[in-house]
XYZ file of C-alpha atoms in Angstrom:
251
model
C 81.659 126.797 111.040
C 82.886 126.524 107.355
C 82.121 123.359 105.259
C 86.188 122.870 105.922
C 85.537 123.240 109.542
C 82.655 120.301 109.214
C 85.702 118.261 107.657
C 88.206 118.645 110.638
C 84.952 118.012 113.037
C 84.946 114.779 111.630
C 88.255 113.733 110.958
C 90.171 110.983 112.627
C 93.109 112.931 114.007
C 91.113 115.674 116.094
C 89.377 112.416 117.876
C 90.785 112.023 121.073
C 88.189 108.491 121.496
C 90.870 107.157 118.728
C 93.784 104.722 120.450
C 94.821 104.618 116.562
C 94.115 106.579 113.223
C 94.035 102.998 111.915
C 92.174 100.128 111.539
C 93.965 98.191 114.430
C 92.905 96.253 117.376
C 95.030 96.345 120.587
C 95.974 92.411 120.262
C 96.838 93.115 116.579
C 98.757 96.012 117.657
C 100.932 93.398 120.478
C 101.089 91.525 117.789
C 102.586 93.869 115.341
C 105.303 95.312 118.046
C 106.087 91.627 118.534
C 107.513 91.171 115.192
C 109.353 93.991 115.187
C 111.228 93.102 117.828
C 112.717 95.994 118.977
C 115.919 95.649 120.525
C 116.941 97.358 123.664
C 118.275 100.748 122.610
C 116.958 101.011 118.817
C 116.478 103.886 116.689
C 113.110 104.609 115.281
C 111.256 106.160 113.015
C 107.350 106.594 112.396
C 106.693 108.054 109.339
C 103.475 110.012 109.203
C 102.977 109.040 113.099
C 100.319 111.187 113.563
C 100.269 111.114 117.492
C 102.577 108.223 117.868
C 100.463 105.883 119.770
C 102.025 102.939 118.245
C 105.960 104.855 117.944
C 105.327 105.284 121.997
C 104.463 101.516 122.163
C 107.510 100.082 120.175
C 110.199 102.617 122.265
C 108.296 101.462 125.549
C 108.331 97.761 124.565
C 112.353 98.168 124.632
C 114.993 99.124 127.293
C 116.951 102.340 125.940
C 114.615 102.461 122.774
C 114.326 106.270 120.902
C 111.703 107.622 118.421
C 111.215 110.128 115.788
C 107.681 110.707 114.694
C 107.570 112.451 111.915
C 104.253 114.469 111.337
C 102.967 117.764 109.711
C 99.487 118.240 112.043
C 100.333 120.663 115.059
C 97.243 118.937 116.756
C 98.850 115.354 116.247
C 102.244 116.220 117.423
C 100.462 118.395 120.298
C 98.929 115.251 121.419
C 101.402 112.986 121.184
C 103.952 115.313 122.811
C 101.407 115.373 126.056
C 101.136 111.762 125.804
C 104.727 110.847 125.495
C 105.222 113.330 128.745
C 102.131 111.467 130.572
C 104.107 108.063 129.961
C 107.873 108.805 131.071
C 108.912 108.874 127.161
C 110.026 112.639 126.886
C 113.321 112.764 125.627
C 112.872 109.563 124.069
C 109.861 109.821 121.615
C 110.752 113.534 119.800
C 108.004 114.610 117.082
C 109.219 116.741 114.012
C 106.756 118.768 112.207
C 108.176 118.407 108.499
C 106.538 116.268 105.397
C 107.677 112.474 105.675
C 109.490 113.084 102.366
C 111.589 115.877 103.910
C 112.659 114.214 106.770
C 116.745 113.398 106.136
C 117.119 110.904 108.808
C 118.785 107.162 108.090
C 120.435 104.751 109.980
C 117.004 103.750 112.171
C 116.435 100.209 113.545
C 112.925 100.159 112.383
C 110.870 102.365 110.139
C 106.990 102.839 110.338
C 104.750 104.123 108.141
C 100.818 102.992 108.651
C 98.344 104.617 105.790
C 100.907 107.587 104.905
C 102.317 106.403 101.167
C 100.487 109.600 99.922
C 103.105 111.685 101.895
C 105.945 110.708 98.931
C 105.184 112.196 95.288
C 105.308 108.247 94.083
C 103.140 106.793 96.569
C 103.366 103.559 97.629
C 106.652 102.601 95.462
C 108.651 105.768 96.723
C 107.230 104.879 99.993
C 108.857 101.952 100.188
C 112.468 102.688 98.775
C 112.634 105.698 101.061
C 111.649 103.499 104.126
C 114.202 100.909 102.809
C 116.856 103.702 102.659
C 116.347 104.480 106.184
C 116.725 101.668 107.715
C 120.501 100.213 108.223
C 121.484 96.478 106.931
C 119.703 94.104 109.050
C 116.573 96.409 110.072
C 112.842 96.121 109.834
C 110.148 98.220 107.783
C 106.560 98.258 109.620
C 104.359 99.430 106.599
C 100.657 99.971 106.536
C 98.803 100.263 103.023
C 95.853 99.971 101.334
C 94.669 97.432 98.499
C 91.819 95.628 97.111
C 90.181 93.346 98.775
C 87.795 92.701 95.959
C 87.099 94.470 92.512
C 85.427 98.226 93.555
C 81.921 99.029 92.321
C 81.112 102.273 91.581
C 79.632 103.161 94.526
C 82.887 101.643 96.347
C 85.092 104.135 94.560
C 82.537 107.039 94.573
C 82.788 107.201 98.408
C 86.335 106.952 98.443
C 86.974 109.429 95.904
C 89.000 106.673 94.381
C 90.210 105.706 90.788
C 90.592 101.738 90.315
C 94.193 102.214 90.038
C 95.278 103.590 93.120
C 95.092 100.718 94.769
C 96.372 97.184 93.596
C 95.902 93.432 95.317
C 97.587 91.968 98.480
C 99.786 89.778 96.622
C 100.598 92.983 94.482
C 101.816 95.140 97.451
C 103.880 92.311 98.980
C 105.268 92.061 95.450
C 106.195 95.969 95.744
C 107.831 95.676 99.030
C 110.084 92.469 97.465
C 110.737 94.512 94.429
C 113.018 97.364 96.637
C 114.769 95.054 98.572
C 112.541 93.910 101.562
C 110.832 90.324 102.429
C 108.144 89.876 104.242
C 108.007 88.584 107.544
C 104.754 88.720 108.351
C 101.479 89.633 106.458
C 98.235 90.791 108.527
C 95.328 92.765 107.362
C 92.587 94.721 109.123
C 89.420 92.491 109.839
C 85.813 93.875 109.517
C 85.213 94.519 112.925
C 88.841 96.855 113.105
C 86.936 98.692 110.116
C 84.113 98.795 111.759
C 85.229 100.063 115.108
C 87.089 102.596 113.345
C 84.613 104.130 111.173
C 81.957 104.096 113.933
C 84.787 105.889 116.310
C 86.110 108.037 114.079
C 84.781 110.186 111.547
C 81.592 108.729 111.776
C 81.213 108.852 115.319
C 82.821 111.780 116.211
C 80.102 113.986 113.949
C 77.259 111.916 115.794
C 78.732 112.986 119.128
C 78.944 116.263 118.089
C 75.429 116.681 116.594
C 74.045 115.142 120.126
C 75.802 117.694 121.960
C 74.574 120.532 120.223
C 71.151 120.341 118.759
C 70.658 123.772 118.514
C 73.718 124.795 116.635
C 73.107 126.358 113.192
C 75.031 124.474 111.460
C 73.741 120.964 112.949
C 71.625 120.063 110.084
C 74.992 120.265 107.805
C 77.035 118.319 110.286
C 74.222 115.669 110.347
C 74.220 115.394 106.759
C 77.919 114.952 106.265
C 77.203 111.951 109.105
C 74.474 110.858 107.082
C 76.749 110.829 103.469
C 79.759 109.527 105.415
C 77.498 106.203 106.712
C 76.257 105.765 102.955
C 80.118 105.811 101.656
C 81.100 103.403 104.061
C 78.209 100.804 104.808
C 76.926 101.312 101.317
C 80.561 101.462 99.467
C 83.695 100.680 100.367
C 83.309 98.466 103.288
C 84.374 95.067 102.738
C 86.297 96.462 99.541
C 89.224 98.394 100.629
C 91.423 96.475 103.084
C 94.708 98.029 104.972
C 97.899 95.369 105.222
C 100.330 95.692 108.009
C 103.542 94.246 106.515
C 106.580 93.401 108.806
C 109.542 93.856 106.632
C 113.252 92.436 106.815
C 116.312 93.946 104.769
């Protein structure tokens, strides 16, 4: 096992524990697909879906409903592709394996794009315009992005790997949305425990599992320490300093 191998061990998307490769509770979630309000046979589009758990959930939550998840991990689209046939939704949730900022379509009822800005050269701003552009006059924008919740330290943006500027303020990202032509209809952010729950489920977790399971492996002691490192990021950097905003957008 490679040091890039220890990565993918640990990463969100190969964690089949995960409901989302979010920060999201399932009564924020309802409440999320609520104020989309998908209409019975809209078009939509997840941007960066990953494994579409919350694409399946909007198509399901309307009569007639399609979606497109865009996504450029074979093991995401694998997953979601068994899931959508596990739920009746083949044929009506299709995955495409291209880069969100490659994918042509327009037109859609509803576009989604949860912690995927990085996907478009311009992040966040370019984000937004090209969700804006795919969605015809009168449709929603479900969009997912970090900020600020407070000034970083440096031990904040040391275990993020971050620079102060990539990420602005709440108020500043609504601002963004407003600026290409969308108002918000409703604001929610991810709460400590979401963060919590996802950290200790995901990357976090999923290592831990992993070293418990095989003790004897040679390379448990490296595993273990990327655990170990990953724990001191989070509980001694970032947590309670990055926050994730769901914004429900009207155009």
């Amino acid at each position: 096992m490679s040091a890039d191998e220890v990565r993918a061990l640990m990463s969100a998307p190969g964690n089949d524990r995960l409901t989302w490769n979010t920060p999201l509770s399932e009564e924020h979630a309802t409440r999320l697909i609520a104020a989309c309000e998908p209409a019975p046979g809209a078009r939509i589009a997840d941007f960066g879906s990953g494994w579409g758990e919350l694409l399946m959930r909007l198509v399901a939550a309307a009569p007639g409903a399609t979606g497109d998840g865009v996504e450029t991990a074979p093991d995401a689209v694998a997953r979601g592709q068994r899931l959508a046939g596990e739920r009746g939704l083949t044929g009506r949730v299709r995955f495409h394996e291209v880069p969100a900022a490659e994918y042509p379509g327009d037109g859609y009822d509803l576009a989604v794009c949860i912690g995927s800005s990085h996907a478009w050269p311009g992040g966040t701003p370019e984000a937004l315009k090209a969700l804006r552009a795919a969605v015809r006059p009168g449709g929603r924008v479900l969009f997912g992005d970090g900020f600020w919740e407070r000034e970083p330290s440096a031990a904040a943006l040391e275990g993020l790997g971050a620079e102060p500027g990539d990420f602005g303020s709440l108020l500043g990202l609504v601002r963004q949305a407003e600026a290409v032509g969308l108002r918000p209809l409703q604001v929610t952010v991810a709460d400590q425990r979401e963060w919590d729950l996802f950290e200790s489920s995901a990357n976090i977790g999923r290592g831990e599992r992993w070293a418990l399971a095989n003790p004897g492996h040679p390379l448990h002691a490296e595993v273990t320490a990327a655990v170990d490192a990953r724990r001191t990021d989070y509980y001694g950097g970032y947590r309670g300093t990055l926050g994730l905003a769901y914004l429900v957008l009207s155009t």
